[in-house]
Amino acid sequence: METIYQSLVAVNPVTLIAQICNLFIQLFIFKKFFWDKILAILDQRRQAADQEISDAKAAHAEADAMKATYEQNMKQAQEKADSILANAQKTATLRSEEIIGQAQAAAAQIKSKASADIALEKKKAINDAKNEISGLAMAIAGKVVERELNPADQAGMIDRFIDELGDNV
Amino acid sequence: MMDLSINGAKVLATIENVPLFGTVQITQTLACSWLVLLIISALCIWLGSGLKVTGISRKQAVAEMAATSLLNFVRGNMGTNFDHYIPLVGTIFVTSVVSNLISLLGIWSPTADLMTELAWALVVFVLITYHKIKASGIGGYLKGFLDPIFVMAPINVMSECFTPISMACRHFGNILSGTVISALIYAALAVANNALFGFLGSSLIAAVILAMVGAGVLFYGRKAKKKFFFVLGIILAVLGVLAVLTNLGATYPWLMVGIPAIPSLYFDWFGGCIQAFIFCTLTTLFIKQAAGE
């Protein structure tokens, strides 16, 4: 069979239409088997990267929150310790004042009791002294007067004497 | 003396009496287009398979780099509103590059047929028109032809029609010029080959002397460290040896070995890639311009 050539610039509608169809077939294959797949992979990778970044940010925020909580706890503990210390000081002061007050009261009581005791003892001593002196005086008087007095006169006289004496003492 | 004929696509089959079309010629262009289609589809399926998010293979790295370059190219020209046209632009680019470069394998390049580029340009033209109508309404689109005054209408219609034609012809013309120039180079080399070896091959003694002189110049150049004599010596010696071979009956167009690769570097490799790039750049720019953004 003889070889036929087209002319160098030939218009061939069949070729034209076939080439348009070829372009669309090629486009379909290119898009379906290459472009869409590559885009999907690139998107997935971008999403993975975004996910990593957001995860890192979340972890960072979490760490920040933990740090804030920790600092707050520390502050609260410090405040609590301070308040406990202040309370203790206050209580101690109160207690010491109370103790001092009690001690003072006790001391005052002891002092007043002592004063009373002293007064009583004094009185007792004076009474003893009176009795002693009266006895002594009676003996002296008996010797001096050399007469028997009846006890009643004697006692009245002695008491009078002592009273006079006591007033002078 | 110089026998040169440059033809269009070879007609592989002719079918008579097809409804609507009449006589249908199935040409080399179509067969090679299907080959290109298969090559690119296989490439797409290979590159698009076994993709992973992390720990990617070298293949995937190349595929992703290509995809990202394409994305950046389209976004750089059109902004981010036309992302749905990226596959089309990519398809036209890849098809164009593969079609242009397939001629290096001695296969008919589908882009050496105007119909191929016209098909792509018509698709782009439909998109341009769609975006023009979308941007200003059908009335605004038609009114645009009367701009600046109504007598300009025929010129405006022509300029509109010449958009796809100029796109197609620019690409086709560059590929055709590459084809024509390489055909011319081959023909010229055949003539030069015949002249050179016809002369040298006429006498075995002359050939041997040439080879020996070449070897002498080569050794002199090497010893004296003179590059010019060294290279000249190599050329003369090789010519002499080839002339001896021709004399002994081993005739072959020796000059066609290697030499056509040098212009082919520009006309086929560079030209093929740059035309694909230009076509895609124009596609993006025209669509963007039509959308009025």
Short mmCIF file of C-alpha atoms in Angstrom, two decimals:
data_model
loop_
_atom_site.label_atom_id
_atom_site.label_comp_id
_atom_site.label_asym_id
_atom_site.label_seq_id
_atom_site.Cartn_x
_atom_site.Cartn_y
_atom_site.Cartn_z
CA MET A 1 0.00 0.00 0.00
CA GLU A 2 1.25 3.43 -0.90
CA THR A 3 2.14 5.71 2.01
CA ILE A 4 -0.01 8.82 2.09
CA TYR A 5 1.05 11.94 3.96
CA GLN A 6 -1.06 14.85 5.04
CA SER A 7 0.16 18.24 3.98
CA LEU A 8 2.33 20.08 6.46
CA VAL A 9 -0.52 22.24 7.73
CA ALA A 10 -3.65 20.18 7.30
CA VAL A 11 -7.10 20.79 8.70
CA ASN A 12 -8.55 17.49 9.78
CA PRO A 13 -11.76 17.75 11.83
CA VAL A 14 -11.54 14.14 12.95
CA THR A 15 -8.10 14.71 14.43
CA LEU A 16 -9.30 17.94 16.02
CA ILE A 17 -12.28 16.32 17.74
CA ALA A 18 -10.23 13.30 18.75
CA GLN A 19 -7.56 15.54 20.25
CA ILE A 20 -10.18 17.45 22.28
CA CYS A 21 -11.44 14.11 23.60
CA ASN A 22 -7.87 13.02 24.32
CA LEU A 23 -7.30 16.20 26.30
CA PHE A 24 -10.32 15.54 28.48
CA ILE A 25 -9.43 11.87 28.99
CA GLN A 26 -5.92 12.96 29.94
CA LEU A 27 -7.34 15.63 32.23
CA PHE A 28 -9.56 13.08 33.97
CA ILE A 29 -6.69 10.64 34.51
CA PHE A 30 -4.30 13.39 35.59
CA LYS A 31 -6.81 14.74 38.10
CA LYS A 32 -8.07 11.44 39.46
CA PHE A 33 -4.84 9.49 39.72
CA PHE A 34 -2.29 12.23 40.35
CA TRP A 35 -3.53 15.66 41.32
CA ASP A 36 -6.30 14.75 43.77
CA LYS A 37 -4.12 12.18 45.49
CA ILE A 38 -1.18 14.53 45.86
CA LEU A 39 -3.45 17.30 47.12
CA ALA A 40 -5.04 14.93 49.63
CA ILE A 41 -1.62 13.95 50.93
CA LEU A 42 -0.48 17.57 51.14
CA ASP A 43 -3.69 18.48 52.98
CA GLN A 44 -3.29 15.58 55.37
CA ARG A 45 0.25 16.63 56.08
CA ARG A 46 -0.81 20.21 56.68
CA GLN A 47 -3.57 19.03 59.01
CA ALA A 48 -1.11 16.84 60.87
CA ALA A 49 1.24 19.79 61.26
CA ASP A 50 -1.63 22.01 62.44
CA GLN A 51 -2.68 19.29 64.87
CA GLU A 52 0.86 19.08 66.24
CA ILE A 53 1.01 22.83 66.70
CA SER A 54 -2.37 23.02 68.41
CA ASP A 55 -1.42 20.08 70.64
CA ALA A 56 1.78 21.84 71.61
CA LYS A 57 -0.17 25.02 72.33
CA ALA A 58 -2.67 23.09 74.46
CA ALA A 59 0.15 21.44 76.38
CA HIS A 60 1.71 24.85 76.89
CA ALA A 61 -1.56 26.30 78.16
CA GLU A 62 -2.00 23.32 80.46
CA ALA A 63 1.48 23.82 81.85
CA ASP A 64 0.75 27.51 82.35
CA ALA A 65 -2.48 26.68 84.18
CA MET A 66 -0.66 24.17 86.36
CA LYS A 67 1.99 26.73 87.15
CA ALA A 68 -0.66 29.31 88.06
CA THR A 69 -2.45 26.81 90.31
CA TYR A 70 0.81 25.88 91.95
CA GLU A 71 1.71 29.50 92.55
CA GLN A 72 -1.73 30.19 93.96
CA ASN A 73 -1.48 27.17 96.24
CA MET A 74 1.91 28.32 97.41
CA LYS A 75 0.54 31.78 98.10
CA GLN A 76 -2.40 30.38 100.00
CA ALA A 77 -0.12 28.13 102.03
CA GLN A 78 2.05 31.12 102.83
CA GLU A 79 -0.98 33.13 103.89
CA LYS A 80 -2.24 30.26 105.98
CA ALA A 81 1.14 29.86 107.66
CA ASP A 82 1.26 33.59 108.32
CA SER A 83 -2.23 33.58 109.82
CA ILE A 84 -1.43 30.52 111.94
CA LEU A 85 1.69 32.24 113.20
CA ALA A 86 -0.22 35.45 113.91
CA ASN A 87 -2.94 33.49 115.69
CA ALA A 88 -0.39 31.65 117.75
CA GLN A 89 1.26 34.91 118.69
CA LYS A 90 -2.08 36.40 119.58
CA THR A 91 -3.09 33.37 121.62
CA ALA A 92 0.27 33.34 123.31
CA THR A 93 -0.08 37.01 124.18
CA LEU A 94 -3.57 36.48 125.50
CA ARG A 95 -2.50 33.46 127.43
CA SER A 96 0.49 35.20 128.92
CA GLU A 97 -1.67 38.16 129.89
CA GLU A 98 -4.15 35.78 131.42
CA ILE A 99 -1.41 33.97 133.29
CA ILE A 100 0.03 37.24 134.49
CA GLY A 101 -3.40 38.41 135.54
CA GLN A 102 -4.05 35.16 137.36
CA ALA A 103 -0.65 35.38 139.00
CA GLN A 104 -1.30 38.95 140.01
CA ALA A 105 -4.69 38.00 141.37
CA ALA A 106 -3.21 35.05 143.22
CA ALA A 107 -0.45 37.24 144.53
CA ALA A 108 -2.96 39.84 145.65
CA GLN A 109 -5.03 37.15 147.32
CA ILE A 110 -1.99 35.72 149.00
CA LYS A 111 -0.98 39.19 150.07
CA SER A 112 -4.38 40.01 151.51
CA LYS A 113 -4.54 36.63 153.24
CA ALA A 114 -1.11 37.22 154.59
CA SER A 115 -2.18 40.65 155.84
CA ALA A 116 -5.24 39.11 157.48
CA ASP A 117 -3.11 36.39 158.99
CA ILE A 118 -0.67 38.97 160.22
CA ALA A 119 -3.49 40.99 161.76
CA LEU A 120 -4.93 37.90 163.37
CA GLU A 121 -1.57 36.85 164.67
CA LYS A 122 -1.01 40.36 165.97
CA LYS A 123 -4.34 40.33 167.69
CA LYS A 124 -3.66 36.90 169.04
CA ALA A 125 -0.23 37.98 170.16
CA ILE A 126 -1.71 41.05 171.83
CA ASN A 127 -4.33 38.90 173.54
CA ASP A 128 -1.63 36.48 174.63
CA ALA A 129 0.44 39.37 175.81
CA LYS A 130 -2.62 40.75 177.66
CA ASN A 131 -3.24 37.45 179.33
CA GLU A 132 0.46 37.14 180.19
CA ILE A 133 0.64 40.63 181.46
CA SER A 134 -2.57 40.25 183.45
CA GLY A 135 -1.25 37.13 185.03
CA LEU A 136 2.04 38.88 185.72
CA ALA A 137 0.32 41.93 187.03
CA MET A 138 -1.92 39.85 189.24
CA ALA A 139 1.10 38.15 190.65
CA ILE A 140 2.84 41.49 191.16
CA ALA A 141 -0.27 43.05 192.58
CA GLY A 142 -0.78 40.10 194.89
CA LYS A 143 2.70 40.65 196.11
CA VAL A 144 2.30 44.42 196.35
CA VAL A 145 -1.09 44.62 197.90
CA GLU A 146 -0.69 41.49 199.93
CA ARG A 147 -4.31 41.19 200.34
CA GLU A 148 -6.74 38.82 198.93
CA LEU A 149 -9.02 40.32 196.55
CA ASN A 150 -12.02 38.46 195.41
CA PRO A 151 -11.49 37.26 191.93
CA ALA A 152 -14.15 39.53 190.49
CA ASP A 153 -12.69 42.67 191.88
CA GLN A 154 -9.32 41.44 190.97
CA ALA A 155 -10.23 40.76 187.32
CA GLY A 156 -11.98 44.13 187.00
CA MET A 157 -9.06 45.92 188.39
CA ILE A 158 -6.59 44.10 186.19
CA ASP A 159 -8.58 44.69 183.07
CA ARG A 160 -8.78 48.35 183.87
CA PHE A 161 -5.14 48.39 184.48
CA ILE A 162 -4.37 46.61 181.26
CA ASP A 163 -6.65 48.84 179.29
CA GLU A 164 -4.86 51.84 180.68
CA LEU A 165 -1.63 50.12 180.03
CA GLY A 166 -2.74 49.01 176.58
CA ASP A 167 -3.69 52.49 175.65
CA ASN A 168 -0.24 53.57 176.51
CA VAL A 169 1.41 50.74 174.76
CA MET B 1 21.80 17.36 -5.13
CA MET B 2 19.93 17.88 -1.88
CA ASP B 3 16.91 15.64 -1.57
CA LEU B 4 14.57 17.11 1.00
CA SER B 5 10.87 16.66 1.59
CA ILE B 6 8.99 17.60 4.72
CA ASN B 7 5.58 16.05 5.08
CA GLY B 8 2.72 16.23 7.51
CA ALA B 9 1.43 13.30 9.50
CA LYS B 10 1.38 9.93 7.83
CA VAL B 11 -2.13 8.65 7.10
CA LEU B 12 -2.40 5.23 8.66
CA ALA B 13 -5.91 4.32 7.55
CA THR B 14 -8.64 5.82 5.45
CA ILE B 15 -12.26 5.01 6.17
CA GLU B 16 -14.78 5.95 3.51
CA ASN B 17 -18.37 7.03 3.95
CA VAL B 18 -18.45 7.68 7.66
CA PRO B 19 -21.69 9.45 8.57
CA LEU B 20 -21.26 13.19 9.23
CA PHE B 21 -17.56 13.17 8.32
CA GLY B 22 -17.39 11.44 4.96
CA THR B 23 -13.85 10.24 4.41
CA VAL B 24 -12.00 9.84 7.67
CA GLN B 25 -8.22 9.68 7.79
CA ILE B 26 -6.66 8.12 10.85
CA THR B 27 -3.25 9.74 11.02
CA GLN B 28 0.01 9.20 12.82
CA THR B 29 -0.91 12.17 15.01
CA LEU B 30 -3.77 10.25 16.59
CA ALA B 31 -1.78 7.07 17.10
CA CYS B 32 1.07 8.98 18.70
CA SER B 33 -1.36 10.98 20.83
CA TRP B 34 -2.72 7.76 22.23
CA LEU B 35 0.81 6.64 22.93
CA VAL B 36 1.46 9.93 24.74
CA LEU B 37 -1.82 9.49 26.59
CA LEU B 38 -0.74 6.04 27.73
CA ILE B 39 2.71 7.24 28.79
CA ILE B 40 1.35 10.15 30.83
CA SER B 41 -1.44 8.06 32.36
CA ALA B 42 1.06 5.42 33.42
CA LEU B 43 3.28 8.15 34.85
CA CYS B 44 0.36 9.71 36.73
CA ILE B 45 -0.78 6.39 38.17
CA TRP B 46 2.80 5.49 39.15
CA LEU B 47 3.49 8.84 40.77
CA GLY B 48 0.08 8.98 42.43
CA SER B 49 0.28 5.55 44.05
CA GLY B 50 1.69 4.57 47.41
CA LEU B 51 1.65 8.08 48.77
CA LYS B 52 2.36 8.56 52.46
CA VAL B 53 2.06 11.49 54.84
CA THR B 54 5.40 10.98 56.52
CA GLY B 55 8.56 9.13 55.57
CA ILE B 56 8.03 9.73 51.88
CA SER B 57 9.93 8.01 49.09
CA ARG B 58 12.13 9.79 46.56
CA LYS B 59 9.43 9.23 43.93
CA GLN B 60 6.83 10.93 46.09
CA ALA B 61 9.17 13.82 46.80
CA VAL B 62 9.53 14.39 43.05
CA ALA B 63 5.76 14.08 42.54
CA GLU B 64 5.06 16.54 45.34
CA MET B 65 7.65 18.96 44.06
CA ALA B 66 6.10 18.83 40.59
CA ALA B 67 2.61 19.33 42.01
CA THR B 68 3.74 22.21 44.21
CA SER B 69 5.54 23.88 41.30
CA LEU B 70 2.39 23.59 39.20
CA LEU B 71 0.30 25.00 42.05
CA ASN B 72 2.68 27.91 42.52
CA PHE B 73 2.84 28.55 38.77
CA VAL B 74 -0.95 28.77 38.40
CA ARG B 75 -1.42 30.73 41.62
CA GLY B 76 1.38 33.09 40.67
CA ASN B 77 -0.33 33.83 37.36
CA MET B 78 -4.00 33.70 38.36
CA GLY B 79 -4.23 34.08 42.11
CA THR B 80 -6.03 31.59 44.31
CA ASN B 81 -9.51 31.89 42.76
CA PHE B 82 -8.80 29.55 39.84
CA ASP B 83 -7.45 26.51 41.64
CA HIS B 84 -9.91 24.28 39.77
CA TYR B 85 -8.05 25.01 36.52
CA ILE B 86 -4.75 23.69 37.86
CA PRO B 87 -5.33 20.13 36.58
CA LEU B 88 -6.18 21.45 33.11
CA VAL B 89 -3.07 23.62 32.96
CA GLY B 90 -0.97 20.74 34.27
CA THR B 91 -2.47 18.34 31.74
CA ILE B 92 -1.80 20.67 28.82
CA PHE B 93 1.76 21.27 30.04
CA VAL B 94 2.63 17.61 30.52
CA THR B 95 0.96 16.54 27.28
CA SER B 96 2.76 19.28 25.40
CA VAL B 97 6.18 18.47 26.86
CA VAL B 98 5.85 14.73 26.31
CA SER B 99 4.47 15.26 22.80
CA ASN B 100 7.32 17.59 21.92
CA LEU B 101 10.06 15.42 23.35
CA ILE B 102 8.74 12.13 21.98
CA SER B 103 10.20 13.14 18.62
CA LEU B 104 13.63 12.56 20.17
CA LEU B 105 12.77 8.85 20.17
CA GLY B 106 12.07 9.05 16.45
CA ILE B 107 8.31 8.95 17.01
CA TRP B 108 6.07 11.44 15.22
CA SER B 109 5.40 14.33 17.54
CA PRO B 110 1.62 14.93 17.88
CA THR B 111 2.34 18.63 18.37
CA ALA B 112 3.78 18.74 14.86
CA ASP B 113 0.14 18.62 13.73
CA LEU B 114 -1.71 21.94 14.03
CA MET B 115 -4.91 20.13 14.99
CA THR B 116 -3.44 19.09 18.32
CA GLU B 117 -2.63 22.61 19.43
CA LEU B 118 -5.87 23.91 17.94
CA ALA B 119 -7.80 21.39 20.04
CA TRP B 120 -6.18 22.66 23.23
CA ALA B 121 -6.55 26.29 22.18
CA LEU B 122 -10.25 25.79 21.44
CA VAL B 123 -10.81 24.37 24.93
CA VAL B 124 -9.00 27.39 26.37
CA PHE B 125 -11.04 29.68 24.09
CA VAL B 126 -14.29 28.20 25.43
CA LEU B 127 -13.09 28.88 28.97
CA ILE B 128 -12.07 32.44 28.08
CA THR B 129 -15.48 33.12 26.54
CA TYR B 130 -17.25 31.50 29.50
CA HIS B 131 -15.39 33.76 31.91
CA LYS B 132 -16.01 36.86 29.82
CA ILE B 133 -19.75 36.15 29.76
CA LYS B 134 -19.72 35.30 33.45
CA ALA B 135 -17.92 38.53 34.29
CA SER B 136 -20.06 40.99 32.30
CA GLY B 137 -23.19 39.07 31.28
CA ILE B 138 -24.10 38.00 27.76
CA GLY B 139 -25.17 41.55 26.90
CA GLY B 140 -21.98 43.04 28.22
CA TYR B 141 -19.96 40.42 26.36
CA LEU B 142 -21.67 41.20 23.03
CA LYS B 143 -21.47 44.92 23.72
CA GLY B 144 -17.72 44.56 24.23
CA PHE B 145 -17.39 43.90 20.49
CA LEU B 146 -18.70 47.41 19.73
CA ASP B 147 -15.94 48.97 21.76
CA PRO B 148 -14.82 51.73 21.25
CA ILE B 149 -17.22 52.34 18.27
CA PHE B 150 -19.48 49.98 16.33
CA VAL B 151 -17.37 50.03 13.14
CA MET B 152 -14.67 48.26 15.10
CA ALA B 153 -16.96 45.22 15.52
CA PRO B 154 -15.47 43.13 12.66
CA ILE B 155 -11.95 43.78 13.93
CA ASN B 156 -12.97 42.90 17.47
CA VAL B 157 -14.58 39.65 16.31
CA MET B 158 -11.44 38.82 14.36
CA SER B 159 -9.17 39.59 17.29
CA GLU B 160 -11.34 37.37 19.46
CA CYS B 161 -11.07 34.51 16.99
CA PHE B 162 -7.35 34.99 16.57
CA THR B 163 -6.71 34.34 20.26
CA PRO B 164 -6.95 30.54 19.93
CA ILE B 165 -5.50 30.56 16.42
CA SER B 166 -2.45 32.53 17.51
CA MET B 167 -1.98 30.32 20.56
CA ALA B 168 -2.16 27.19 18.43
CA CYS B 169 0.02 28.56 15.65
CA ARG B 170 2.70 29.85 18.01
CA HIS B 171 3.18 26.41 19.51
CA PHE B 172 2.81 24.58 16.22
CA GLY B 173 5.14 26.93 14.41
CA ASN B 174 7.92 26.48 16.89
CA ILE B 175 7.66 22.70 16.80
CA LEU B 176 7.42 22.76 13.03
CA SER B 177 10.46 24.99 12.78
CA GLY B 178 12.37 22.49 14.92
CA THR B 179 11.27 19.67 12.65
CA VAL B 180 12.14 21.61 9.50
CA ILE B 181 15.51 22.66 10.82
CA SER B 182 16.46 19.18 11.91
CA ALA B 183 15.36 17.85 8.50
CA LEU B 184 17.49 20.53 6.87
CA ILE B 185 20.45 19.66 9.09
CA TYR B 186 20.14 15.97 8.29
CA ALA B 187 19.91 16.73 4.56
CA ALA B 188 22.84 19.12 4.72
CA LEU B 189 24.89 16.61 6.69
CA ALA B 190 24.10 13.92 4.12
CA VAL B 191 25.36 16.21 1.36
CA ALA B 192 28.45 17.15 3.39
CA ASN B 193 29.05 13.52 4.21
CA ASN B 194 28.87 12.52 0.56
CA ALA B 195 31.17 15.33 -0.46
CA LEU B 196 33.73 14.69 2.28
CA PHE B 197 33.91 10.93 2.18
CA GLY B 198 33.36 10.83 -1.57
CA PHE B 199 36.58 12.79 -1.85
CA LEU B 200 38.52 11.12 0.94
CA GLY B 201 37.20 7.68 0.13
CA SER B 202 38.51 7.86 -3.44
CA SER B 203 42.03 7.07 -2.40
CA LEU B 204 43.15 4.75 0.36
CA ILE B 205 46.63 6.28 0.39
CA ALA B 206 45.27 9.80 0.89
CA ALA B 207 43.11 8.50 3.76
CA VAL B 208 45.99 6.77 5.48
CA ILE B 209 48.17 9.87 5.09
CA LEU B 210 45.38 12.02 6.56
CA ALA B 211 45.06 9.69 9.55
CA MET B 212 48.82 9.70 10.12
CA VAL B 213 49.10 13.48 9.77
CA GLY B 214 46.21 13.79 12.23
CA ALA B 215 47.96 11.49 14.69
CA GLY B 216 51.18 13.50 14.30
CA VAL B 217 49.42 16.82 14.96
CA LEU B 218 47.62 15.24 17.92
CA PHE B 219 50.85 14.07 19.56
CA TYR B 220 52.57 17.38 18.83
CA GLY B 221 49.68 19.29 20.37
CA ARG B 222 49.71 17.04 23.41
CA LYS B 223 53.46 17.29 23.88
CA ALA B 224 53.62 21.08 23.38
CA LYS B 225 50.40 21.51 25.38
CA LYS B 226 48.72 23.43 22.58
CA LYS B 227 45.00 22.82 22.70
CA PHE B 228 44.31 23.96 19.16
CA PHE B 229 46.70 21.43 17.60
CA PHE B 230 45.48 18.73 19.95
CA VAL B 231 41.82 19.18 18.87
CA LEU B 232 42.76 19.60 15.20
CA GLY B 233 44.79 16.40 15.45
CA ILE B 234 41.83 14.49 16.88
CA ILE B 235 39.53 15.74 14.07
CA LEU B 236 42.02 14.89 11.32
CA ALA B 237 42.83 11.49 12.78
CA VAL B 238 39.17 10.55 13.18
CA LEU B 239 38.42 11.74 9.63
CA GLY B 240 41.38 9.73 8.35
CA VAL B 241 40.29 6.57 10.14
CA LEU B 242 36.70 6.98 8.89
CA ALA B 243 38.02 7.57 5.36
CA VAL B 244 40.06 4.37 5.61
CA LEU B 245 36.94 2.52 6.76
CA THR B 246 34.96 4.00 3.83
CA ASN B 247 37.71 2.87 1.47
CA LEU B 248 37.52 -0.60 2.88
CA GLY B 249 33.80 -0.66 2.03
CA ALA B 250 32.17 0.37 5.33
CA THR B 251 30.10 3.26 4.00
CA TYR B 252 27.97 5.04 6.57
CA PRO B 253 26.79 8.66 6.96
CA TRP B 254 29.33 9.25 9.72
CA LEU B 255 28.60 12.96 10.07
CA MET B 256 25.03 12.20 11.18
CA VAL B 257 26.36 10.59 14.33
CA GLY B 258 26.38 13.06 17.19
CA ILE B 259 26.35 16.31 15.25
CA PRO B 260 22.51 16.68 14.97
CA ALA B 261 22.30 16.29 18.75
CA ILE B 262 23.77 19.76 19.23
CA PRO B 263 21.05 21.79 17.45
CA SER B 264 18.50 19.30 18.77
CA LEU B 265 19.43 20.41 22.26
CA TYR B 266 17.97 23.79 21.49
CA PHE B 267 15.21 23.01 18.98
CA ASP B 268 13.83 19.90 20.61
CA TRP B 269 14.67 20.04 24.31
CA PHE B 270 14.64 23.78 25.04
CA GLY B 271 12.05 24.69 22.40
CA GLY B 272 9.79 21.82 23.38
CA CYS B 273 9.76 22.76 27.04
CA ILE B 274 9.55 26.50 26.53
CA GLN B 275 6.59 26.21 24.13
CA ALA B 276 4.66 24.11 26.63
CA PHE B 277 5.43 26.71 29.28
CA ILE B 278 4.36 29.60 27.04
CA PHE B 279 1.11 27.87 26.09
CA CYS B 280 0.26 27.31 29.76
CA THR B 281 1.24 30.84 30.75
CA LEU B 282 -1.01 32.26 28.02
CA THR B 283 -3.83 29.95 29.10
CA THR B 284 -3.68 31.19 32.67
CA LEU B 285 -3.25 34.84 31.76
CA PHE B 286 -6.05 34.86 29.19
CA ILE B 287 -8.50 33.19 31.56
CA LYS B 288 -7.59 35.58 34.35
CA GLN B 289 -7.91 38.56 32.04
CA ALA B 290 -11.29 37.29 30.80
CA ALA B 291 -12.54 36.94 34.36
CA GLY B 292 -11.60 40.59 34.84
CA GLU B 293 -9.54 40.03 37.95
#
